[in-house]
mmCIF file of C-alpha atoms in Angstrom:
data_model
loop_
_atom_site.group_PDB
_atom_site.id
_atom_site.type_symbol
_atom_site.label_atom_id
_atom_site.label_comp_id
_atom_site.label_asym_id
_atom_site.label_seq_id
_atom_site.Cartn_x
_atom_site.Cartn_y
_atom_site.Cartn_z
ATOM 1 C CA MET A 1231 124.496 112.486 79.679
ATOM 2 C CA LYS A 1232 125.526 108.883 80.303
ATOM 3 C CA ILE A 1233 123.616 106.446 78.134
ATOM 4 C CA ALA A 1234 122.457 103.291 79.891
ATOM 5 C CA PRO A 1235 123.051 99.932 78.188
ATOM 6 C CA PHE A 1236 119.952 98.528 76.526
ATOM 7 C CA PRO A 1237 118.350 95.806 78.674
ATOM 8 C CA LEU A 1238 118.439 92.810 76.363
ATOM 9 C CA ARG A 1239 117.992 89.986 78.858
ATOM 10 C CA ALA A 1240 115.122 89.567 81.251
ATOM 11 C CA ARG A 1241 115.837 88.780 84.887
ATOM 12 C CA PRO A 1242 113.140 87.477 87.186
ATOM 13 C CA TYR A 1243 111.813 89.887 89.751
ATOM 14 C CA ILE A 1244 113.101 89.345 93.289
ATOM 15 C CA ALA A 1245 111.839 91.679 96.003
ATOM 16 C CA PRO A 1246 114.362 93.264 98.390
ATOM 17 C CA ALA A 1247 114.788 91.329 101.614
ATOM 18 C CA TRP A 1248 113.937 94.487 103.564
ATOM 19 C CA LEU A 1249 110.608 95.079 101.772
ATOM 20 C CA ARG A 1250 108.204 92.210 102.216
ATOM 21 C CA GLY A 1251 104.502 91.901 101.591
ATOM 22 C CA GLY A 1252 102.183 93.113 98.868
ATOM 23 C CA HIS A 1253 101.041 96.211 100.729
ATOM 24 C CA ALA A 1254 104.568 97.421 101.534
ATOM 25 C CA GLN A 1255 105.700 96.739 97.973
ATOM 26 C CA THR A 1256 102.711 98.707 96.648
ATOM 27 C CA ILE A 1257 102.945 101.730 98.944
ATOM 28 C CA TYR A 1258 106.693 102.247 99.364
ATOM 29 C CA PRO A 1259 107.425 103.313 95.740
ATOM 30 C CA TYR A 1260 105.052 106.265 96.179
ATOM 31 C CA LEU A 1261 107.397 107.619 98.857
ATOM 32 C CA LEU A 1262 110.520 107.724 96.682
ATOM 33 C CA SER A 1263 111.688 110.976 95.109
ATOM 34 C CA ARG A 1264 111.167 111.266 91.364
ATOM 35 C CA PRO A 1265 113.305 113.024 88.766
ATOM 36 C CA LEU A 1266 111.734 115.736 86.668
ATOM 37 C CA ILE A 1267 110.911 114.766 83.094
ATOM 38 C CA PRO A 1268 111.039 117.606 80.536
ATOM 39 C CA TYR A 1269 107.623 116.858 79.087
ATOM 40 C CA ARG A 1270 106.110 118.796 76.230
ATOM 41 C CA ARG A 1271 102.349 118.988 76.668
ATOM 42 C CA GLU A 1272 99.998 118.861 73.710
ATOM 43 C CA ARG A 1273 96.218 119.141 73.887
ATOM 44 C CA TRP A 1274 94.213 117.011 71.504
ATOM 45 C CA GLU A 1275 90.707 118.227 70.703
ATOM 46 C CA LEU A 1276 88.262 115.342 70.288
ATOM 47 C CA ASP A 1277 85.350 114.966 67.912
ATOM 48 C CA ASP A 1278 82.810 114.975 70.758
ATOM 49 C CA GLY A 1279 83.944 118.416 71.967
ATOM 50 C CA ASP A 1280 86.160 117.140 74.760
ATOM 51 C CA PHE A 1281 89.951 116.973 74.948
ATOM 52 C CA ILE A 1282 92.831 114.899 76.267
ATOM 53 C CA ASP A 1283 96.322 116.075 77.180
ATOM 54 C CA VAL A 1284 99.399 114.191 76.006
ATOM 55 C CA ASP A 1285 102.788 114.703 77.647
ATOM 56 C CA TRP A 1286 105.615 114.022 75.208
ATOM 57 C CA MET A 1287 109.125 112.970 76.063
ATOM 58 C CA ASP A 1288 110.844 114.006 72.852
ATOM 59 C CA ASN A 1289 113.827 112.499 71.102
ATOM 60 C CA ALA A 1290 114.813 111.960 67.487
ATOM 61 C CA PRO A 1291 111.644 111.811 65.355
ATOM 62 C CA ASP A 1292 112.698 108.485 63.827
ATOM 63 C CA ALA A 1293 113.288 106.825 67.205
ATOM 64 C CA PRO A 1294 110.946 104.068 68.454
ATOM 65 C CA MET A 1295 107.989 105.363 70.451
ATOM 66 C CA VAL A 1296 106.363 104.018 73.594
ATOM 67 C CA VAL A 1297 102.890 105.307 74.463
ATOM 68 C CA LEU A 1298 101.775 104.806 78.058
ATOM 69 C CA PHE A 1299 98.246 104.542 79.429
ATOM 70 C CA HIS A 1300 98.233 105.216 83.176
ATOM 71 C CA GLY A 1301 96.209 103.662 85.973
ATOM 72 C CA LEU A 1302 93.201 104.898 87.933
ATOM 73 C CA GLU A 1303 93.729 108.574 88.802
ATOM 74 C CA GLY A 1304 97.313 108.398 87.535
ATOM 75 C CA SER A 1305 99.222 110.937 85.450
ATOM 76 C CA SER A 1306 102.572 111.610 83.823
ATOM 77 C CA CYS A 1307 103.942 112.230 87.335
ATOM 78 C CA SER A 1308 103.093 108.754 88.662
ATOM 79 C CA HIS A 1309 106.162 106.874 89.855
ATOM 80 C CA TYR A 1310 105.788 104.054 87.331
ATOM 81 C CA VAL A 1311 105.480 106.589 84.497
ATOM 82 C CA VAL A 1312 108.510 108.605 85.561
ATOM 83 C CA SER A 1313 110.687 105.502 85.882
ATOM 84 C CA LEU A 1314 109.819 104.340 82.359
ATOM 85 C CA MET A 1315 110.164 107.782 80.792
ATOM 86 C CA THR A 1316 113.540 108.257 82.489
ATOM 87 C CA MET A 1317 114.865 105.082 80.899
ATOM 88 C CA LEU A 1318 113.364 105.955 77.516
ATOM 89 C CA ARG A 1319 115.106 109.305 77.645
ATOM 90 C CA GLU A 1320 118.441 107.672 78.407
ATOM 91 C CA LEU A 1321 117.971 105.257 75.509
ATOM 92 C CA GLY A 1322 117.092 107.966 73.021
ATOM 93 C CA TRP A 1323 113.569 106.660 72.461
ATOM 94 C CA ARG A 1324 110.392 108.746 72.357
ATOM 95 C CA GLY A 1325 107.624 108.574 74.922
ATOM 96 C CA ALA A 1326 104.030 109.745 75.075
ATOM 97 C CA VAL A 1327 101.946 109.725 78.251
ATOM 98 C CA VAL A 1328 98.269 109.884 77.370
ATOM 99 C CA HIS A 1329 96.129 111.335 80.148
ATOM 100 C CA PHE A 1330 92.662 109.926 80.331
ATOM 101 C CA ARG A 1331 89.971 112.591 80.392
ATOM 102 C CA GLY A 1332 90.215 114.712 83.523
ATOM 103 C CA CYS A 1333 93.550 113.267 84.705
ATOM 104 C CA SER A 1334 95.977 115.921 83.420
ATOM 105 C CA GLY A 1335 95.151 118.512 86.076
ATOM 106 C CA SER A 1336 92.440 120.161 83.971
ATOM 107 C CA PRO A 1337 88.790 119.042 84.244
ATOM 108 C CA ASN A 1338 87.400 117.663 81.020
ATOM 109 C CA ARG A 1339 84.390 119.326 79.450
ATOM 110 C CA LEU A 1340 81.796 116.564 79.251
ATOM 111 C CA PRO A 1341 79.838 114.701 81.924
ATOM 112 C CA ARG A 1342 81.699 111.506 81.012
ATOM 113 C CA ALA A 1343 85.317 110.968 82.023
ATOM 114 C CA TYR A 1344 87.139 107.641 81.566
ATOM 115 C CA HIS A 1345 86.660 104.016 82.559
ATOM 116 C CA ALA A 1346 88.454 100.672 82.647
ATOM 117 C CA GLY A 1347 86.949 99.323 79.430
ATOM 118 C CA ASP A 1348 87.246 102.375 77.196
ATOM 119 C CA SER A 1349 88.830 100.600 74.235
ATOM 120 C CA THR A 1350 87.215 103.081 71.850
ATOM 121 C CA GLU A 1351 89.334 105.834 73.387
ATOM 122 C CA ILE A 1352 92.442 103.653 73.088
ATOM 123 C CA ASP A 1353 91.670 103.048 69.419
ATOM 124 C CA GLY A 1354 91.335 106.743 68.608
ATOM 125 C CA ILE A 1355 94.565 107.591 70.414
ATOM 126 C CA LEU A 1356 96.632 104.884 68.724
ATOM 127 C CA ARG A 1357 95.255 105.756 65.308
ATOM 128 C CA ARG A 1358 96.185 109.402 65.816
ATOM 129 C CA LEU A 1359 99.703 108.449 66.906
ATOM 130 C CA GLY A 1360 100.051 106.255 63.829
ATOM 131 C CA GLU A 1361 98.909 109.085 61.581
ATOM 132 C CA GLU A 1362 101.371 111.446 63.245
ATOM 133 C CA ASN A 1363 104.225 109.028 62.604
ATOM 134 C CA LYS A 1364 103.197 108.760 58.960
ATOM 135 C CA ARG A 1365 103.108 112.540 58.682
ATOM 136 C CA LEU A 1366 106.665 112.673 59.988
ATOM 137 C CA GLY A 1367 107.720 109.909 57.601
ATOM 138 C CA CYS A 1368 108.674 107.720 60.563
ATOM 139 C CA ASP A 1369 108.550 103.937 60.230
ATOM 140 C CA ALA A 1370 110.061 103.212 63.643
ATOM 141 C CA PRO A 1371 108.185 100.781 65.899
ATOM 142 C CA LEU A 1372 105.260 101.949 68.009
ATOM 143 C CA TYR A 1373 104.776 100.155 71.313
ATOM 144 C CA ALA A 1374 102.145 100.553 74.022
ATOM 145 C CA VAL A 1375 102.283 100.100 77.785
ATOM 146 C CA GLY A 1376 99.180 99.951 79.967
ATOM 147 C CA ILE A 1377 99.311 100.151 83.736
ATOM 148 C CA SER A 1378 96.499 98.825 85.949
ATOM 149 C CA LEU A 1379 93.235 100.374 84.637
ATOM 150 C CA GLY A 1380 95.051 101.599 81.525
ATOM 151 C CA GLY A 1381 96.369 98.088 80.989
ATOM 152 C CA ASN A 1382 92.865 96.661 81.160
ATOM 153 C CA ALA A 1383 91.602 99.087 78.507
ATOM 154 C CA LEU A 1384 94.643 98.367 76.312
ATOM 155 C CA LEU A 1385 94.249 94.583 76.571
ATOM 156 C CA LYS A 1386 90.539 94.829 75.784
ATOM 157 C CA TRP A 1387 91.368 96.871 72.667
ATOM 158 C CA LEU A 1388 94.031 94.355 71.631
ATOM 159 C CA GLY A 1389 91.554 91.489 71.972
ATOM 160 C CA GLU A 1390 88.782 93.287 70.131
ATOM 161 C CA ARG A 1391 91.060 94.152 67.207
ATOM 162 C CA GLY A 1392 92.847 90.788 67.064
ATOM 163 C CA ASP A 1393 95.402 90.558 64.268
ATOM 164 C CA GLN A 1394 94.284 93.935 62.908
ATOM 165 C CA ALA A 1395 95.893 95.643 65.895
ATOM 166 C CA SER A 1396 99.310 94.894 64.357
ATOM 167 C CA GLN A 1397 98.558 97.583 61.778
ATOM 168 C CA LEU A 1398 98.984 100.131 64.586
ATOM 169 C CA LEU A 1399 101.166 98.468 67.219
ATOM 170 C CA ASP A 1400 104.359 96.419 67.123
ATOM 171 C CA GLY A 1401 104.101 95.197 70.710
ATOM 172 C CA ALA A 1402 102.453 95.811 74.070
ATOM 173 C CA VAL A 1403 103.058 95.344 77.780
ATOM 174 C CA ALA A 1404 100.362 95.421 80.465
ATOM 175 C CA VAL A 1405 101.294 95.645 84.142
ATOM 176 C CA SER A 1406 99.324 94.899 87.332
ATOM 177 C CA VAL A 1407 96.058 94.682 85.422
ATOM 178 C CA PRO A 1408 92.672 94.121 87.122
ATOM 179 C CA LEU A 1409 91.742 91.709 84.343
ATOM 180 C CA ASP A 1410 88.634 90.581 86.224
ATOM 181 C CA LEU A 1411 87.076 93.817 87.464
ATOM 182 C CA ALA A 1412 84.544 92.076 89.694
ATOM 183 C CA ALA A 1413 87.304 90.132 91.469
ATOM 184 C CA ALA A 1414 89.382 93.301 91.829
ATOM 185 C CA GLY A 1415 86.409 95.302 93.079
ATOM 186 C CA LYS A 1416 85.642 92.683 95.703
ATOM 187 C CA ALA A 1417 89.287 92.630 96.827
ATOM 188 C CA LEU A 1418 89.314 96.406 97.253
ATOM 189 C CA ALA A 1419 86.122 96.457 99.301
ATOM 190 C CA SER A 1420 87.396 95.018 102.578
ATOM 191 C CA GLY A 1421 90.211 94.985 105.118
ATOM 192 C CA PHE A 1422 93.414 96.934 104.599
ATOM 193 C CA ASN A 1423 92.542 97.339 100.921
ATOM 194 C CA LEU A 1424 89.952 99.952 101.888
ATOM 195 C CA LEU A 1425 92.948 102.261 102.350
ATOM 196 C CA TYR A 1426 93.512 102.189 98.596
ATOM 197 C CA THR A 1427 89.806 102.629 97.957
ATOM 198 C CA ARG A 1428 89.676 105.740 100.140
ATOM 199 C CA HIS A 1429 92.717 107.102 98.310
ATOM 200 C CA PHE A 1430 91.016 106.693 94.931
ATOM 201 C CA LEU A 1431 87.659 107.982 96.149
ATOM 202 C CA ASP A 1432 89.224 111.171 97.501
ATOM 203 C CA THR A 1433 89.982 112.418 93.997
ATOM 204 C CA LEU A 1434 87.150 110.637 92.195
ATOM 205 C CA LYS A 1435 84.548 112.242 94.463
ATOM 206 C CA ARG A 1436 86.159 115.662 94.183
ATOM 207 C CA LYS A 1437 86.110 115.471 90.387
ATOM 208 C CA ALA A 1438 82.519 114.218 90.395
ATOM 209 C CA LEU A 1439 81.397 117.132 92.556
ATOM 210 C CA GLY A 1440 83.054 119.465 90.066
ATOM 211 C CA LYS A 1441 80.880 117.918 87.362
ATOM 212 C CA LEU A 1442 77.788 118.877 89.325
ATOM 213 C CA ASP A 1443 78.773 122.535 89.122
ATOM 214 C CA LEU A 1444 78.652 122.268 85.323
ATOM 215 C CA PHE A 1445 75.856 119.718 85.022
ATOM 216 C CA PRO A 1446 73.368 120.124 87.912
ATOM 217 C CA GLY A 1447 71.272 117.051 88.561
ATOM 218 C CA LEU A 1448 73.773 114.664 86.990
ATOM 219 C CA PHE A 1449 73.623 112.481 90.115
ATOM 220 C CA ASP A 1450 72.756 112.745 93.801
ATOM 221 C CA PRO A 1451 75.516 114.575 95.758
ATOM 222 C CA VAL A 1452 74.287 113.090 99.043
ATOM 223 C CA ALA A 1453 74.611 109.577 97.638
ATOM 224 C CA LEU A 1454 78.054 110.483 96.292
ATOM 225 C CA ALA A 1455 79.247 111.604 99.717
ATOM 226 C CA ALA A 1456 78.016 108.295 101.170
ATOM 227 C CA CYS A 1457 80.051 106.144 98.744
ATOM 228 C CA THR A 1458 82.674 104.106 100.594
ATOM 229 C CA THR A 1459 83.536 101.525 97.922
ATOM 230 C CA LEU A 1460 84.374 101.609 94.226
ATOM 231 C CA TYR A 1461 81.294 99.449 93.652
ATOM 232 C CA GLU A 1462 79.077 102.199 95.047
ATOM 233 C CA PHE A 1463 80.898 104.946 93.137
ATOM 234 C CA ASP A 1464 80.772 103.031 89.864
ATOM 235 C CA ASN A 1465 77.063 102.323 90.376
ATOM 236 C CA LEU A 1466 76.270 106.010 90.938
ATOM 237 C CA VAL A 1467 78.740 107.713 88.593
ATOM 238 C CA THR A 1468 80.936 105.593 86.297
ATOM 239 C CA ALA A 1469 78.343 103.162 84.980
ATOM 240 C CA PRO A 1470 75.500 105.562 84.102
ATOM 241 C CA LEU A 1471 77.798 108.235 82.682
ATOM 242 C CA HIS A 1472 79.434 105.753 80.306
ATOM 243 C CA GLY A 1473 76.453 103.815 79.036
ATOM 244 C CA PHE A 1474 76.328 100.877 81.452
ATOM 245 C CA ARG A 1475 73.263 99.659 83.319
ATOM 246 C CA ASP A 1476 74.985 99.334 86.698
ATOM 247 C CA THR A 1477 78.274 98.285 88.290
ATOM 248 C CA GLU A 1478 77.818 94.606 87.458
ATOM 249 C CA ASP A 1479 77.177 95.448 83.811
ATOM 250 C CA TYR A 1480 80.172 97.810 83.718
ATOM 251 C CA TRP A 1481 82.588 95.371 85.325
ATOM 252 C CA LYS A 1482 81.448 92.399 83.229
ATOM 253 C CA ARG A 1483 81.551 94.191 79.873
ATOM 254 C CA SER A 1484 84.785 96.033 80.600
ATOM 255 C CA SER A 1485 86.960 93.225 81.974
ATOM 256 C CA SER A 1486 89.807 92.334 79.639
ATOM 257 C CA LYS A 1487 90.301 88.717 80.706
ATOM 258 C CA PRO A 1488 87.782 87.257 78.187
ATOM 259 C CA TRP A 1489 89.589 89.087 75.375
ATOM 260 C CA LEU A 1490 93.067 87.668 76.011
ATOM 261 C CA LYS A 1491 92.390 84.686 73.728
ATOM 262 C CA HIS A 1492 91.949 86.975 70.741
ATOM 263 C CA ILE A 1493 95.122 89.082 71.009
ATOM 264 C CA GLY A 1494 97.321 88.963 67.900
ATOM 265 C CA VAL A 1495 100.016 91.517 68.776
ATOM 266 C CA PRO A 1496 102.983 90.247 70.843
ATOM 267 C CA THR A 1497 101.992 91.163 74.400
ATOM 268 C CA LEU A 1498 103.657 90.718 77.781
ATOM 269 C CA LEU A 1499 101.394 90.564 80.845
ATOM 270 C CA ILE A 1500 103.142 91.265 84.162
ATOM 271 C CA ASN A 1501 101.369 90.717 87.490
ATOM 272 C CA ALA A 1502 102.455 89.801 90.992
ATOM 273 C CA PHE A 1503 100.754 87.027 92.929
ATOM 274 C CA ASN A 1504 100.697 89.292 95.992
ATOM 275 C CA ASP A 1505 99.066 92.229 94.198
ATOM 276 C CA PRO A 1506 96.450 93.529 96.681
ATOM 277 C CA PHE A 1507 94.229 94.685 93.806
ATOM 278 C CA MET A 1508 94.057 91.422 91.845
ATOM 279 C CA PRO A 1509 93.563 88.038 93.563
ATOM 280 C CA ALA A 1510 96.061 85.465 92.322
ATOM 281 C CA GLN A 1511 93.307 82.909 91.721
ATOM 282 C CA ALA A 1512 91.667 85.260 89.205
ATOM 283 C CA LEU A 1513 94.781 85.563 87.043
ATOM 284 C CA PRO A 1514 94.678 83.851 83.632
ATOM 285 C CA GLY A 1515 96.404 80.621 82.730
ATOM 286 C CA LEU A 1516 97.864 79.533 79.409
ATOM 287 C CA SER A 1517 94.474 78.234 78.276
ATOM 288 C CA ASP A 1518 93.015 81.723 78.765
ATOM 289 C CA VAL A 1519 95.363 83.537 76.398
ATOM 290 C CA SER A 1520 96.434 83.416 72.768
ATOM 291 C CA SER A 1521 99.880 82.323 71.631
ATOM 292 C CA ALA A 1522 100.810 86.014 71.244
ATOM 293 C CA VAL A 1523 100.531 86.628 75.000
ATOM 294 C CA VAL A 1524 103.411 85.994 77.404
ATOM 295 C CA LEU A 1525 102.389 85.586 81.046
ATOM 296 C CA GLU A 1526 104.955 86.675 83.630
ATOM 297 C CA PHE A 1527 103.687 86.347 87.186
ATOM 298 C CA SER A 1528 106.135 86.933 90.015
ATOM 299 C CA GLU A 1529 105.641 85.814 93.606
ATOM 300 C CA GLU A 1530 106.117 89.382 94.851
ATOM 301 C CA GLY A 1531 105.976 92.939 93.554
ATOM 302 C CA GLY A 1532 102.705 94.304 94.876
ATOM 303 C CA HIS A 1533 100.596 96.534 92.660
ATOM 304 C CA VAL A 1534 102.900 98.329 90.202
ATOM 305 C CA GLY A 1535 105.685 98.155 92.788
ATOM 306 C CA PHE A 1536 108.532 95.874 91.681
ATOM 307 C CA LEU A 1537 111.129 97.791 93.676
ATOM 308 C CA ASP A 1538 114.784 96.884 93.156
ATOM 309 C CA SER A 1539 117.634 96.734 95.689
ATOM 310 C CA PRO A 1540 119.828 98.201 97.150
ATOM 311 C CA PHE A 1541 118.240 100.299 99.893
ATOM 312 C CA PRO A 1542 116.475 102.737 99.665
ATOM 313 C CA GLY A 1543 115.438 101.079 96.433
ATOM 314 C CA ARG A 1544 115.258 101.806 92.719
ATOM 315 C CA LEU A 1545 112.396 101.614 90.280
ATOM 316 C CA THR A 1546 114.474 100.015 87.541
ATOM 317 C CA TRP A 1547 113.276 96.426 87.163
ATOM 318 C CA LEU A 1548 109.925 97.237 85.563
ATOM 319 C CA PRO A 1549 111.169 99.642 82.861
ATOM 320 C CA GLU A 1550 114.056 97.280 82.106
ATOM 321 C CA ARG A 1551 111.659 94.367 81.689
ATOM 322 C CA ILE A 1552 109.274 96.378 79.533
ATOM 323 C CA LEU A 1553 111.947 97.686 77.205
ATOM 324 C CA GLY A 1554 113.734 94.340 77.191
ATOM 325 C CA PHE A 1555 110.559 92.740 75.881
ATOM 326 C CA PHE A 1556 110.270 95.332 73.153
ATOM 327 C CA ALA A 1557 113.910 94.748 72.218
ATOM 328 C CA GLU A 1558 113.276 91.001 72.008
ATOM 329 C CA LEU A 1559 110.573 91.639 69.447
ATOM 330 C CA GLY A 1560 113.292 92.752 67.071
ATOM 331 C CA GLY A 1561 112.871 95.256 64.294
ATOM 332 C CA ARG A 1562 115.350 97.405 62.475
ATOM 333 C CA ALA A 1563 114.929 100.454 64.692
ATOM 334 C CA ALA A 1564 115.380 98.476 67.908
ATOM 335 C CA ALA A 1565 118.509 96.800 66.603
ATOM 336 C CA GLN A 1566 119.985 100.087 65.445
ATOM 337 C CA SER A 1567 119.273 101.696 68.802
ATOM 338 C CA THR A 1568 120.963 98.817 70.614
ATOM 339 C CA ASP A 1569 124.084 98.993 68.450
ATOM 340 C CA GLU A 1570 124.318 102.746 68.893
ATOM 341 C CA LEU A 1571 123.898 102.508 72.651
ATOM 342 C CA ARG A 1572 126.579 99.845 72.961
ATOM 343 C CA THR A 1573 128.946 102.058 70.990
ATOM 344 C CA LEU A 1574 128.197 105.048 73.190
ATOM 345 C CA GLU A 1575 128.593 103.008 76.356
ATOM 346 C CA ALA A 1576 131.989 101.717 75.241
ATOM 347 C CA SER A 1577 133.300 105.173 74.304
#
């Protein structure tokens, strides 16, 4: 297998001339073929009687690890996950894709599922990964990547833990994050963006109806069928099942933007100004974040798109930027990996 050179230098994102507009840059990557990743699935039993499934991309046990938290209704098969795991595999790093409850293809056991502000779940997962590394005697860096909803939950956890988060993580990247959930919810409730909303609601409603088979009376199935926006779905299902008063309470308490000032772990935040899910005017400025946070906002890219030329396109810019940031953070393991990869590439 040919080993790719380690991406040490960041290059700004430039959209292909033949793919213009936030909607096209968001949708087109879903249409590309994806290589198969030889995942190893592991089921983690949780203290509350539920479970989550983790898909591992194995390599040497002392290699750096990147754990990924996917977006709304995502999985280890999502295009942005596959592109990152492919590059990790080529670099000899380890990867772990954590499926939020009910997203691995198997329904979870409890009425609750997952939500955008579930930093408690993030905390338990990262602590378990840290314990596993200790058990293996591995002191290689542990990095985290959060995409969209998963990025919001990760950033909220980073802000809540502040400097203490560095005991578990060496660095983090969050991509296309709906940092202000109310602004994102409003954006997704009108115009062409309703296409994305219908896409999400197709699976969210189906999963919710499955809950009713196990927990009759959990909510009104007629009201569920009538939901046409994420606001309505969150008001009926997400908020009450996860301890929030209503959608407004859920969105306000779960948004990560207010927590960015408290982040102590080196963190890169990547968003596009033309992201259909997150209005550019709601993105944070330098005064909204701590000195540990790097803001990288491109003019184009869509929502977790960032397609590279040439035609028909490659999903290489985002994983290169993510891993380049982790390499910039330094560390013995990262430096060793880079030296080894350069040697292999030259041979």
